[in-house]
JSON list of C-alpha atoms in Angstrom, two decimals:
[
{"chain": "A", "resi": 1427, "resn": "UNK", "atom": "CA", "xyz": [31.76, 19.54, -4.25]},
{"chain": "A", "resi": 1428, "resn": "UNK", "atom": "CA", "xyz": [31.40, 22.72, -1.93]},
{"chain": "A", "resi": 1429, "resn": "UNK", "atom": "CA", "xyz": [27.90, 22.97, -2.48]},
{"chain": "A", "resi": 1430, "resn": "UNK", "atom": "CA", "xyz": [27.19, 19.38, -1.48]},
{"chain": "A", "resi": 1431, "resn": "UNK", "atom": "CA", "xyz": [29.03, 19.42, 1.50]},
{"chain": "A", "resi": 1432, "resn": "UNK", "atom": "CA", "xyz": [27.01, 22.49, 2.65]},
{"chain": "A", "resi": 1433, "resn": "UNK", "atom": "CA", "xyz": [24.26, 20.74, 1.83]},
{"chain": "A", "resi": 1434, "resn": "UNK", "atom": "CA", "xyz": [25.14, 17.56, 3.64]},
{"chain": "A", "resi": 1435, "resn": "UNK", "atom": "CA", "xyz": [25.84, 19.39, 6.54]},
{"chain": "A", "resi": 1436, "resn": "UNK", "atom": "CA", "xyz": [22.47, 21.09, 6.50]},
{"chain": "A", "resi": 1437, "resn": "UNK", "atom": "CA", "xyz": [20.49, 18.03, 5.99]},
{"chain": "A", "resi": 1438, "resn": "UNK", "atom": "CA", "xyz": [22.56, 16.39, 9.61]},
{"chain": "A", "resi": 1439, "resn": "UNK", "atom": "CA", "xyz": [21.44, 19.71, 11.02]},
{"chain": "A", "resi": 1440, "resn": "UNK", "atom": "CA", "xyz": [17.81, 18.69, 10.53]},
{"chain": "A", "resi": 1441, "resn": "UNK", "atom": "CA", "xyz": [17.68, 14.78, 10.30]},
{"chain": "A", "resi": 1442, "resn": "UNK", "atom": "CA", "xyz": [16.03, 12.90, 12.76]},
{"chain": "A", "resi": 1443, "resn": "UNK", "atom": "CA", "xyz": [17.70, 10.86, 15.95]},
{"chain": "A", "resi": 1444, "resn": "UNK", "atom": "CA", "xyz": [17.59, 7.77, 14.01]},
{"chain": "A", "resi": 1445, "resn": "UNK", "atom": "CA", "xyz": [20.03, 8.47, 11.39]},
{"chain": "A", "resi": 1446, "resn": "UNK", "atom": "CA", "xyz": [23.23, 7.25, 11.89]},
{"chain": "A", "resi": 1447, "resn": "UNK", "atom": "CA", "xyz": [25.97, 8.05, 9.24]},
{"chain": "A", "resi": 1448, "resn": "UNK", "atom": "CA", "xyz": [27.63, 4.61, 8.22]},
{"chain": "A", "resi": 1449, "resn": "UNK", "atom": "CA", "xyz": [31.48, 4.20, 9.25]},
{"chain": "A", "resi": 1450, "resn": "UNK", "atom": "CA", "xyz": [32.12, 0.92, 7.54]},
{"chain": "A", "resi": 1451, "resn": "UNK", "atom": "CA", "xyz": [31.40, 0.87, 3.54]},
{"chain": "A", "resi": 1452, "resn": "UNK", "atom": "CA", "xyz": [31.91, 4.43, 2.29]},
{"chain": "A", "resi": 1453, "resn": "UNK", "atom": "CA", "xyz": [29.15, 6.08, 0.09]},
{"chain": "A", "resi": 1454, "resn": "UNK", "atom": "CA", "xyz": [29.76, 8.38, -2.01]},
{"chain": "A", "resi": 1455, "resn": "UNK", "atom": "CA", "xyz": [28.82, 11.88, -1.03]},
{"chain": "A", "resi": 1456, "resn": "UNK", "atom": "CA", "xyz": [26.37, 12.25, -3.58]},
{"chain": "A", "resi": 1457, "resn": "UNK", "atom": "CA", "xyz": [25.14, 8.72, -2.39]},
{"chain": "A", "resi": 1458, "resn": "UNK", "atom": "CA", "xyz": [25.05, 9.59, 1.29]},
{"chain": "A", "resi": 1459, "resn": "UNK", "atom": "CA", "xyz": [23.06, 12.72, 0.60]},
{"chain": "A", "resi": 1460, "resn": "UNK", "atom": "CA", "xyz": [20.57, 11.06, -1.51]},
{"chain": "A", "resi": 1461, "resn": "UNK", "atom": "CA", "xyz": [19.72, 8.56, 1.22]},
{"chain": "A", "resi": 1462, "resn": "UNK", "atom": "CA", "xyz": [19.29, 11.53, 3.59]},
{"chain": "A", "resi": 1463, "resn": "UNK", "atom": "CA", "xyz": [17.21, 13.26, 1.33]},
{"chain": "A", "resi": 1464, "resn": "UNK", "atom": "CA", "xyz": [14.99, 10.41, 0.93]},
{"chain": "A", "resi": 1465, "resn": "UNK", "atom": "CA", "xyz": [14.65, 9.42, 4.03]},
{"chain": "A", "resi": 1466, "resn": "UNK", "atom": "CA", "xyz": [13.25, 13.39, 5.00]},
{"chain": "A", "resi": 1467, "resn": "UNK", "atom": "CA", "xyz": [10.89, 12.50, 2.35]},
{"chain": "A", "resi": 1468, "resn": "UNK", "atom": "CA", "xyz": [10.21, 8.77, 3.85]},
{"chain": "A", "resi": 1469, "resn": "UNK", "atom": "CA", "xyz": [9.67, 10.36, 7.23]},
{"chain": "A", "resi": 1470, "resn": "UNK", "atom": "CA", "xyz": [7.70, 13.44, 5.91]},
{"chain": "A", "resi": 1471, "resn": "UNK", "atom": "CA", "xyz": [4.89, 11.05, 4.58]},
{"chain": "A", "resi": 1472, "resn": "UNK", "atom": "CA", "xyz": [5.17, 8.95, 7.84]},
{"chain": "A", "resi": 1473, "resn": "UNK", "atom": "CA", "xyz": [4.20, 11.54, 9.68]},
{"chain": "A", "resi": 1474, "resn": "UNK", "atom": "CA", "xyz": [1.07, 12.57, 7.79]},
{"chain": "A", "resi": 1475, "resn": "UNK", "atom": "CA", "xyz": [0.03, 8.64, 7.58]},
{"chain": "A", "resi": 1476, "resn": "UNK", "atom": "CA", "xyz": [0.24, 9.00, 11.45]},
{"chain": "A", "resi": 1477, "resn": "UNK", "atom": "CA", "xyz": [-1.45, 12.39, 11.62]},
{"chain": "A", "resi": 1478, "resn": "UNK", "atom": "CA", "xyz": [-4.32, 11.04, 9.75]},
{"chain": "A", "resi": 1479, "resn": "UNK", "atom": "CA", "xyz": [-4.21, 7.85, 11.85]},
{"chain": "A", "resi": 1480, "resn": "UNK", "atom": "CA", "xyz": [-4.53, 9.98, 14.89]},
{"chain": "A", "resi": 1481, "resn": "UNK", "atom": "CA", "xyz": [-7.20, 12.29, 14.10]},
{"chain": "A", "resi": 1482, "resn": "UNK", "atom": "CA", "xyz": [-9.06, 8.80, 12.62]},
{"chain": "A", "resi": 1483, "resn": "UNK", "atom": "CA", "xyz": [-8.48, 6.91, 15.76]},
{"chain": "A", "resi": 1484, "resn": "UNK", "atom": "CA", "xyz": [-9.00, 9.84, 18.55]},
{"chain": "A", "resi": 1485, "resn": "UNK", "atom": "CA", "xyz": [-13.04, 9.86, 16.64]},
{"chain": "A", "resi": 1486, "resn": "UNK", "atom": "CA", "xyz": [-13.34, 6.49, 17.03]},
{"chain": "A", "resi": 1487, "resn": "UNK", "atom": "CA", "xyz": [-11.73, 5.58, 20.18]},
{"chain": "A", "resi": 1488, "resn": "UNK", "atom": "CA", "xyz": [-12.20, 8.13, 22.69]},
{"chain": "A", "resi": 1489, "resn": "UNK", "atom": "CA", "xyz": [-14.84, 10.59, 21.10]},
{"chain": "A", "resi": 1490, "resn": "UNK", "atom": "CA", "xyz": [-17.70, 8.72, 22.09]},
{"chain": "A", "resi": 1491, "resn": "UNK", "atom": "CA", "xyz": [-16.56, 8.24, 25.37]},
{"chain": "A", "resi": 1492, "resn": "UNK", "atom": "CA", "xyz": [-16.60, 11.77, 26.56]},
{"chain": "A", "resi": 1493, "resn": "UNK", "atom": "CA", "xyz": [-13.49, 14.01, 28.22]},
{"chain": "A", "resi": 1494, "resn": "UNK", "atom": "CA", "xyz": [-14.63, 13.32, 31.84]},
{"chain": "A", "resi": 1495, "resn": "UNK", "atom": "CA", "xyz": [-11.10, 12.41, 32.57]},
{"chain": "A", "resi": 1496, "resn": "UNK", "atom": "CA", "xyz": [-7.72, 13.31, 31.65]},
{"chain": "A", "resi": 1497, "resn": "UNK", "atom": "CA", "xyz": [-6.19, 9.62, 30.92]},
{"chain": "A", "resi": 1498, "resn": "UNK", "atom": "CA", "xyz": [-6.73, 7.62, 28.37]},
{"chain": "A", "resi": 1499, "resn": "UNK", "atom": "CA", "xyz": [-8.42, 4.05, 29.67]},
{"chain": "A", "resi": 1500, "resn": "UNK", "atom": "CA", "xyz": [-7.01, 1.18, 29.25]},
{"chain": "A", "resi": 1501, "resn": "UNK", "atom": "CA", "xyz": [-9.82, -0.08, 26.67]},
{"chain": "A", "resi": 1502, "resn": "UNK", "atom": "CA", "xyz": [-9.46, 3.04, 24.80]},
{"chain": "A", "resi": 1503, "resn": "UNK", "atom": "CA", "xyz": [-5.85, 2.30, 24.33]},
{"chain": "A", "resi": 1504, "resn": "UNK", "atom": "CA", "xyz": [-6.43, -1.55, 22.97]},
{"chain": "A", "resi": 1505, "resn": "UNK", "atom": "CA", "xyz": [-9.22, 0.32, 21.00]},
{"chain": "A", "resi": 1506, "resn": "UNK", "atom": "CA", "xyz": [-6.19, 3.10, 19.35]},
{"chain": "A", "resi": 1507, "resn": "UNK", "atom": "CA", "xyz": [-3.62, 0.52, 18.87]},
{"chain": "A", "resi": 1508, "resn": "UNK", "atom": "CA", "xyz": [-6.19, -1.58, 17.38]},
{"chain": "A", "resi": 1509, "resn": "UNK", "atom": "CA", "xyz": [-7.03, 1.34, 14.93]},
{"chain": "A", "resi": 1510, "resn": "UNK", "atom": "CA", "xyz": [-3.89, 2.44, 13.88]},
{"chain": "A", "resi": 1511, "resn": "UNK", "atom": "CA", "xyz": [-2.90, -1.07, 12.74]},
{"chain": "A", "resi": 1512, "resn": "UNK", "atom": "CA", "xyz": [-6.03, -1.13, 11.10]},
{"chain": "A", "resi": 1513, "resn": "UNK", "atom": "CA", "xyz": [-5.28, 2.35, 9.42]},
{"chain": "A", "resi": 1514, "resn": "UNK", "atom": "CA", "xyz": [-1.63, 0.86, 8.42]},
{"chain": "A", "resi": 1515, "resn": "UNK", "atom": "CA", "xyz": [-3.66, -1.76, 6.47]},
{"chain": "A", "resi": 1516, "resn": "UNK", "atom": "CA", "xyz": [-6.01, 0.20, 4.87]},
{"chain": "A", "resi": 1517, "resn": "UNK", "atom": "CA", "xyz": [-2.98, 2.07, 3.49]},
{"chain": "A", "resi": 1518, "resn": "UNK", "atom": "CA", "xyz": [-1.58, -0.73, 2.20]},
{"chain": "A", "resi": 1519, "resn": "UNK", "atom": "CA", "xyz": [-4.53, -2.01, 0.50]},
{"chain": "A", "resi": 1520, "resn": "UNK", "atom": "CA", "xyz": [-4.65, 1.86, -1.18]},
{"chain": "A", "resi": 1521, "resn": "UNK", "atom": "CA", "xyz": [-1.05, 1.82, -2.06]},
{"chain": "A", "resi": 1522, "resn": "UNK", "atom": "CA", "xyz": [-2.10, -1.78, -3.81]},
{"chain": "A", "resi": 1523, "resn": "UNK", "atom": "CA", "xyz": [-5.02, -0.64, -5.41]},
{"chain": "A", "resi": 1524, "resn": "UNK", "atom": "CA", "xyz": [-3.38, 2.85, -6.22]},
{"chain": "A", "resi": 1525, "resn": "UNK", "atom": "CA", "xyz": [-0.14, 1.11, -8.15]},
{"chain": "A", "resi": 1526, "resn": "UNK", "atom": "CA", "xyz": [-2.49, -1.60, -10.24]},
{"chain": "A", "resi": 1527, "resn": "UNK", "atom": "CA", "xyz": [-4.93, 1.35, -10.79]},
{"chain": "A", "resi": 1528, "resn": "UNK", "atom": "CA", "xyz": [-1.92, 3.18, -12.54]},
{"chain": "A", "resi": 1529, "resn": "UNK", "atom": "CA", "xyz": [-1.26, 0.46, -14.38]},
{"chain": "A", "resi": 1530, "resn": "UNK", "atom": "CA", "xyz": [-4.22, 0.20, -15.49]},
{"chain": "A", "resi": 1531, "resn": "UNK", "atom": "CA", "xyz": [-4.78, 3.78, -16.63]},
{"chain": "A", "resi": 1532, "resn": "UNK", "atom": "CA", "xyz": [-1.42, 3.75, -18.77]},
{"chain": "A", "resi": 1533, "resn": "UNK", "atom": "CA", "xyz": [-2.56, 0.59, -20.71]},
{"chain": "A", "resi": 1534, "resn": "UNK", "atom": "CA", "xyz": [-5.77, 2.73, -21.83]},
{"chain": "A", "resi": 1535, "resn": "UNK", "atom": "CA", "xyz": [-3.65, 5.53, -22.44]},
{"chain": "A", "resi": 1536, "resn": "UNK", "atom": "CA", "xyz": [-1.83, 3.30, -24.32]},
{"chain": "A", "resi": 1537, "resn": "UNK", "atom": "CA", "xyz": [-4.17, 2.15, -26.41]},
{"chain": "A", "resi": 1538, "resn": "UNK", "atom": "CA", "xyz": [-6.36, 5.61, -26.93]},
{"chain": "A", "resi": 1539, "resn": "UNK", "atom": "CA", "xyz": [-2.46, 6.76, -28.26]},
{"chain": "A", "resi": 1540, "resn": "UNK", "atom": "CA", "xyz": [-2.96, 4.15, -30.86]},
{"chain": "A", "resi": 1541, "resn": "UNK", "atom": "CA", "xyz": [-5.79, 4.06, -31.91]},
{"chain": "A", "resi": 1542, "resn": "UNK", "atom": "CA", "xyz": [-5.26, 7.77, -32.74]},
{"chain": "A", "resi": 1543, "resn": "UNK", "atom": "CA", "xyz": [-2.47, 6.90, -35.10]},
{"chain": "B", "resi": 869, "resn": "UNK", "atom": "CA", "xyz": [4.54, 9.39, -13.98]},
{"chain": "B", "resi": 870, "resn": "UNK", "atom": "CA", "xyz": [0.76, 10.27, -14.28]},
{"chain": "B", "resi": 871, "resn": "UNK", "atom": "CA", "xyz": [-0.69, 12.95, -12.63]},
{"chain": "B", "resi": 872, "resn": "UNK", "atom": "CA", "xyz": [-3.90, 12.03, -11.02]},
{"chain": "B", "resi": 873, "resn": "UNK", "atom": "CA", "xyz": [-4.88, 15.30, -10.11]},
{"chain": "B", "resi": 874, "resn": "UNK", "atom": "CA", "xyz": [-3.10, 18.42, -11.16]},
{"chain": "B", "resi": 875, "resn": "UNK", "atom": "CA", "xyz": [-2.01, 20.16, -7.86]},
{"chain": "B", "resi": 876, "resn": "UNK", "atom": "CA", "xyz": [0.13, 23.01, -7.64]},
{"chain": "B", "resi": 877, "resn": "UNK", "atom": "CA", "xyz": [3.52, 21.58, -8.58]},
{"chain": "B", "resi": 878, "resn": "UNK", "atom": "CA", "xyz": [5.29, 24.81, -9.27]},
{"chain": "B", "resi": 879, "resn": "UNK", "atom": "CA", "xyz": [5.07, 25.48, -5.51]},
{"chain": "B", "resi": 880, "resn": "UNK", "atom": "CA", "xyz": [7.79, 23.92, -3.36]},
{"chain": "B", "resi": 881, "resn": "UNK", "atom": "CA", "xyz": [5.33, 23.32, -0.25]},
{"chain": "B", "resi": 882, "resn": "UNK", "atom": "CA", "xyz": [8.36, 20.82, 1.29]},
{"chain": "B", "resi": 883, "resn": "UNK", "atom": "CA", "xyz": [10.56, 22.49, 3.80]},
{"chain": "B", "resi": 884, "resn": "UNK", "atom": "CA", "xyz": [13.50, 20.32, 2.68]},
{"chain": "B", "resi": 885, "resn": "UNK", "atom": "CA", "xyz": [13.28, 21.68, -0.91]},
{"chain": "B", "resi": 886, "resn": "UNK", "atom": "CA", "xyz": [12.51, 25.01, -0.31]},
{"chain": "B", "resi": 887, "resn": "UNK", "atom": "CA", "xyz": [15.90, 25.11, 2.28]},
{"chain": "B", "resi": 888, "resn": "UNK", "atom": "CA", "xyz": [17.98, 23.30, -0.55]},
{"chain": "B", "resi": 889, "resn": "UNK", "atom": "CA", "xyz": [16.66, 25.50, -3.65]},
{"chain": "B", "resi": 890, "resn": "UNK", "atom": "CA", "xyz": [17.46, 28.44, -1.42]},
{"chain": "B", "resi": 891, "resn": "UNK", "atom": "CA", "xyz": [21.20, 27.62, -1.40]},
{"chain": "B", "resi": 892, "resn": "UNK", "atom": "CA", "xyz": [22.25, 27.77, -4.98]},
{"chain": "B", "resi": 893, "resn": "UNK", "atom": "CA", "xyz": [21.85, 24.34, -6.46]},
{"chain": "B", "resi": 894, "resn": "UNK", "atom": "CA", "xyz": [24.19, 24.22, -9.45]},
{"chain": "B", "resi": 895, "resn": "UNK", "atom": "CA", "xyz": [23.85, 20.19, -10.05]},
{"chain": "B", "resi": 896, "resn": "UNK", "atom": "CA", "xyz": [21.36, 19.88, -12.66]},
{"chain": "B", "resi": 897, "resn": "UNK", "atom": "CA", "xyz": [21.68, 16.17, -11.42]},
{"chain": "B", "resi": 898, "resn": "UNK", "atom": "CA", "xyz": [20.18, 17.32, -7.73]},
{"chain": "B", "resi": 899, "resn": "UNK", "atom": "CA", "xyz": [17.75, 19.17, -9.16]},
{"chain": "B", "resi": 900, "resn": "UNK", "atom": "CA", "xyz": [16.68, 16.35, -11.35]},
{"chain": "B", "resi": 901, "resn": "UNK", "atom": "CA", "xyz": [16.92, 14.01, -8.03]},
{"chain": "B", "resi": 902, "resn": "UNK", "atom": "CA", "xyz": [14.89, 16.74, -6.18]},
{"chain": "B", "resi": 903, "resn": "UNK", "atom": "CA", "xyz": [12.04, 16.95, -9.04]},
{"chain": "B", "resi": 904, "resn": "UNK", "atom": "CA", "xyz": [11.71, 13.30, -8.58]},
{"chain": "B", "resi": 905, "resn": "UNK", "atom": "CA", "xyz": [11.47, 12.84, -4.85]},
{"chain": "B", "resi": 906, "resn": "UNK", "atom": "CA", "xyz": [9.43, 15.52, -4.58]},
{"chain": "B", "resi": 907, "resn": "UNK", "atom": "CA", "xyz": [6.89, 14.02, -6.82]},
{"chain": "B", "resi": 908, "resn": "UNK", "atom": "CA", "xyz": [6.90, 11.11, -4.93]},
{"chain": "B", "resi": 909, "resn": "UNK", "atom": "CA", "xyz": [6.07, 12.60, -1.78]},
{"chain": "B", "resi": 910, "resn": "UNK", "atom": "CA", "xyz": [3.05, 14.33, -3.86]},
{"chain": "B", "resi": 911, "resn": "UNK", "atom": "CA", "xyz": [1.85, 10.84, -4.54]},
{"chain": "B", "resi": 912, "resn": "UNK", "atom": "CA", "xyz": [2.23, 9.73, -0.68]},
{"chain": "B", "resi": 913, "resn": "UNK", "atom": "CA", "xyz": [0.15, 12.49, 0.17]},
{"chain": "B", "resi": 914, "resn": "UNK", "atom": "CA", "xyz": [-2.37, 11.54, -2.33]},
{"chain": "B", "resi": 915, "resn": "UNK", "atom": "CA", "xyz": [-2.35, 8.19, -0.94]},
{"chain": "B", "resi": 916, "resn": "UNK", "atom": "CA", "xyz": [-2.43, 9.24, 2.80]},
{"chain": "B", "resi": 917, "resn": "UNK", "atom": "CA", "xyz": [-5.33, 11.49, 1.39]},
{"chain": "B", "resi": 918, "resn": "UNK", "atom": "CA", "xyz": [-7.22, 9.02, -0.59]},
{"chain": "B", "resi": 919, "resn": "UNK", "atom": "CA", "xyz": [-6.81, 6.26, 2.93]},
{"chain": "B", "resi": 920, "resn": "UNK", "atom": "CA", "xyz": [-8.20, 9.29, 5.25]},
{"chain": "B", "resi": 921, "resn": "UNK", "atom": "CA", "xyz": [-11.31, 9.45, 3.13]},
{"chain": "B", "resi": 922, "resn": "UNK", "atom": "CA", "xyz": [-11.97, 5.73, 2.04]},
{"chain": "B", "resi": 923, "resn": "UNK", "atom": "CA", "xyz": [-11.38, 4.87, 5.37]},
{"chain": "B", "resi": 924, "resn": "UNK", "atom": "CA", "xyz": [-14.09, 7.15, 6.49]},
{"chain": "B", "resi": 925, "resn": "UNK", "atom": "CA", "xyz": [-16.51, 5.82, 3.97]},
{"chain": "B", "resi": 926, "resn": "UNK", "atom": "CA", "xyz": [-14.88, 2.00, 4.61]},
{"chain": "B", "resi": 927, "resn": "UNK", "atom": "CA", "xyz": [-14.57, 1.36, 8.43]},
{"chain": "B", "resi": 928, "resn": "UNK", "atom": "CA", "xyz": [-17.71, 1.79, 10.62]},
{"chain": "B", "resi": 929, "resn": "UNK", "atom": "CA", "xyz": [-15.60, -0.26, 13.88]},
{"chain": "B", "resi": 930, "resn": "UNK", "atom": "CA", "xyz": [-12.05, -1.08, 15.01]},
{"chain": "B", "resi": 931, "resn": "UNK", "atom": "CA", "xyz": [-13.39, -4.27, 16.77]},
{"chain": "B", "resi": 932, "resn": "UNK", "atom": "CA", "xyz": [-10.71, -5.73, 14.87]},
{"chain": "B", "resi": 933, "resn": "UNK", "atom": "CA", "xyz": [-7.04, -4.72, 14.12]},
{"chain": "B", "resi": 934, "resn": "UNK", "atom": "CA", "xyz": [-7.40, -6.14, 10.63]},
{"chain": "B", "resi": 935, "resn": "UNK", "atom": "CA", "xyz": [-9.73, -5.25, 7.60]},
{"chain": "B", "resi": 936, "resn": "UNK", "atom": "CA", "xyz": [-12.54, -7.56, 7.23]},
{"chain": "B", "resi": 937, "resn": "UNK", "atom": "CA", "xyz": [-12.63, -8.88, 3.35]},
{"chain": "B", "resi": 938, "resn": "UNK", "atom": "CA", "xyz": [-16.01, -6.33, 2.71]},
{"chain": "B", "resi": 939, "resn": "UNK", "atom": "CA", "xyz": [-14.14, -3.38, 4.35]},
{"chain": "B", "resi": 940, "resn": "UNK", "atom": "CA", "xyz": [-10.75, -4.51, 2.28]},
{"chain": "B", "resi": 941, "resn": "UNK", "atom": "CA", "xyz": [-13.15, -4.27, -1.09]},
{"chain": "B", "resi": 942, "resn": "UNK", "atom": "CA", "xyz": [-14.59, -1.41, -0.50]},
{"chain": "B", "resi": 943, "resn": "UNK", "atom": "CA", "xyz": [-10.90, 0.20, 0.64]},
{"chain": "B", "resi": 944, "resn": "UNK", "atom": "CA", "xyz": [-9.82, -0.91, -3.18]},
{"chain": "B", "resi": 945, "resn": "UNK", "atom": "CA", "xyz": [-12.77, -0.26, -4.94]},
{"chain": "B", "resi": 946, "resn": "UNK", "atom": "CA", "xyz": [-13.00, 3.91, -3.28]},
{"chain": "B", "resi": 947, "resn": "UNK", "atom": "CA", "xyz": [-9.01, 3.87, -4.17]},
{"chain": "B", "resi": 948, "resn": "UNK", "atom": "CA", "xyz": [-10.36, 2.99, -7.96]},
{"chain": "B", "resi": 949, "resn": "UNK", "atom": "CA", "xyz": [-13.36, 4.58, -8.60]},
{"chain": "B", "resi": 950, "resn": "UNK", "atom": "CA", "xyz": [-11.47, 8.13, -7.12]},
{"chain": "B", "resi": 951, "resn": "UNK", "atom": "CA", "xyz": [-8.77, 7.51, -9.34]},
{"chain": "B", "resi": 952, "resn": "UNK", "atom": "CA", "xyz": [-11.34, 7.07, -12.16]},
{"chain": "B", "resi": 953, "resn": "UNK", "atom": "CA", "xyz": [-13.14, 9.81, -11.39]},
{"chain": "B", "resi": 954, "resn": "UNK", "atom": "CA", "xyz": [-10.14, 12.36, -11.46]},
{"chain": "B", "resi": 955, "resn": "UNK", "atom": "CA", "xyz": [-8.80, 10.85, -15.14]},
{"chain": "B", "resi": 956, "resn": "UNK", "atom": "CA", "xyz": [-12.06, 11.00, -16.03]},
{"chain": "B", "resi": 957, "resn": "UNK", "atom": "CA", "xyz": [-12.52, 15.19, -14.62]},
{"chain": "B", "resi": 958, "resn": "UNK", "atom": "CA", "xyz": [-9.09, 15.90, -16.16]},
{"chain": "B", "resi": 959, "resn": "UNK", "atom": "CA", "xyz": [-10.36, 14.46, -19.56]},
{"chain": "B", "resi": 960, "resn": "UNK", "atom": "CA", "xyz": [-13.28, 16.81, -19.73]},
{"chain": "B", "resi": 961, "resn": "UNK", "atom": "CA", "xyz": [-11.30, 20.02, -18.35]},
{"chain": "B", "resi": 962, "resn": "UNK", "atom": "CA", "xyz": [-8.96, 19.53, -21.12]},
{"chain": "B", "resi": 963, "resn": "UNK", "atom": "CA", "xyz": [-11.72, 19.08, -23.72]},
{"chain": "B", "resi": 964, "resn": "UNK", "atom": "CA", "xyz": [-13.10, 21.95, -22.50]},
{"chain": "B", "resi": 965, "resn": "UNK", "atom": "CA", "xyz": [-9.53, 23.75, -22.86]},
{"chain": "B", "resi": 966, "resn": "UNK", "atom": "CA", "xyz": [-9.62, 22.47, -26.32]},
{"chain": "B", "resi": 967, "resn": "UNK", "atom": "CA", "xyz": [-12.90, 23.81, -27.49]},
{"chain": "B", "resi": 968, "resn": "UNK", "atom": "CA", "xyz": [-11.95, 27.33, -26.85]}
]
């Protein structure tokens, strides 16, 4: 019980403005610390969708433009939040593809097993 | 799960886990809980990965803040043929690990 508590109280140290411990219904402690764990993890692959998205979106939007100026225009912005929906999609449709792919490759695995038998 | 390509799993590269393993873990149920989120954020990396570089080969123009149905297919069918690819790599490393 010590060791979780420590824990807990190192995982509020680092969480993110967003997380707000619930008052009302009372998870367990093991429960509560679960959720934060997972949401570091949620947030940790977040970020990297958004890195990508922004590395993606800054070579698309405002590379061939040139750094004349400082500001972004206001085309260039339409043209990033354009893009990073776009990007959002496109991971979707690889999340899709990704989980029927697995799928997929288990059945065969499946059936090599089998046929080996 | 399947492991679509075999990365360095032994290595804690999350800052969460390598801050919680630090402090002695004792629950064999944590660690258990760990193990599994941790492989799941291995597979969202994958994915992020496996977007970065379809989208590269996918998406000429952002004209559009939706994929156009040739741009969707070709999103799915890079997302296949990589996965295909690395079963199909693993396959023949491990045949060669078995001939020797």
């Amino acid at each position: 019980i010590i060791i979780i508590i420590i824990m807990a109280s190192l995982l509020r140290g680092k969480s993110g403005a967003g997380q707000q411990q619930q008052h009302g219904r009372q998870p367990s402690e093991q429960e509560a610390m679960h959720l934060r764990i997972k949401a570091q993890f949620d947030q940790a692959i977040v970020r990297q969708l958004l890195e990508q998205a922004t590395d993606e979106c800054f070579k698309t939007c405002c590379e061939p433009n040139g750094h004349s100026s400082s500001a972004l225009s206001g085309g260039e912005k339409e043209c990033l939040t354009r893009c990073l929906d776009k990007f959002v999609s496109a991971h979707g449709s690889v999340y899709q593809s990704f989980v029927s792919n697995v799928q997929e490759i288990e059945r065969k695995r499946d059936k090599q097993m089998q046929q080996k038998q | 799960t399947i492991r679509i390509t075999d990365s360095d799993h032994h290595h804690h590269h999350h800052p969460i886990i390598n801050r919680i393993m630090s402090s002695t873990v004792e629950s064999p149920e944590l660690q258990q809980y760990m193990m599994k989120r941790n492989q799941e954020v291995e597979i969202g990396k994958l994915i992020c990965q496996m977007t970065r570089d379809c989208w590269r080969q996918c998406v000429s123009s952002v004209d559009r803040a939706t994929l156009g149905r040739s741009e969707n297919r070709c999103m799915r069918n890079c997302t296949s043929r990589y996965m295909n690819a690395s079963v199909f790599l693993m396959d023949q490393m491990s045949a060669k690990g078995a001939s020797q």
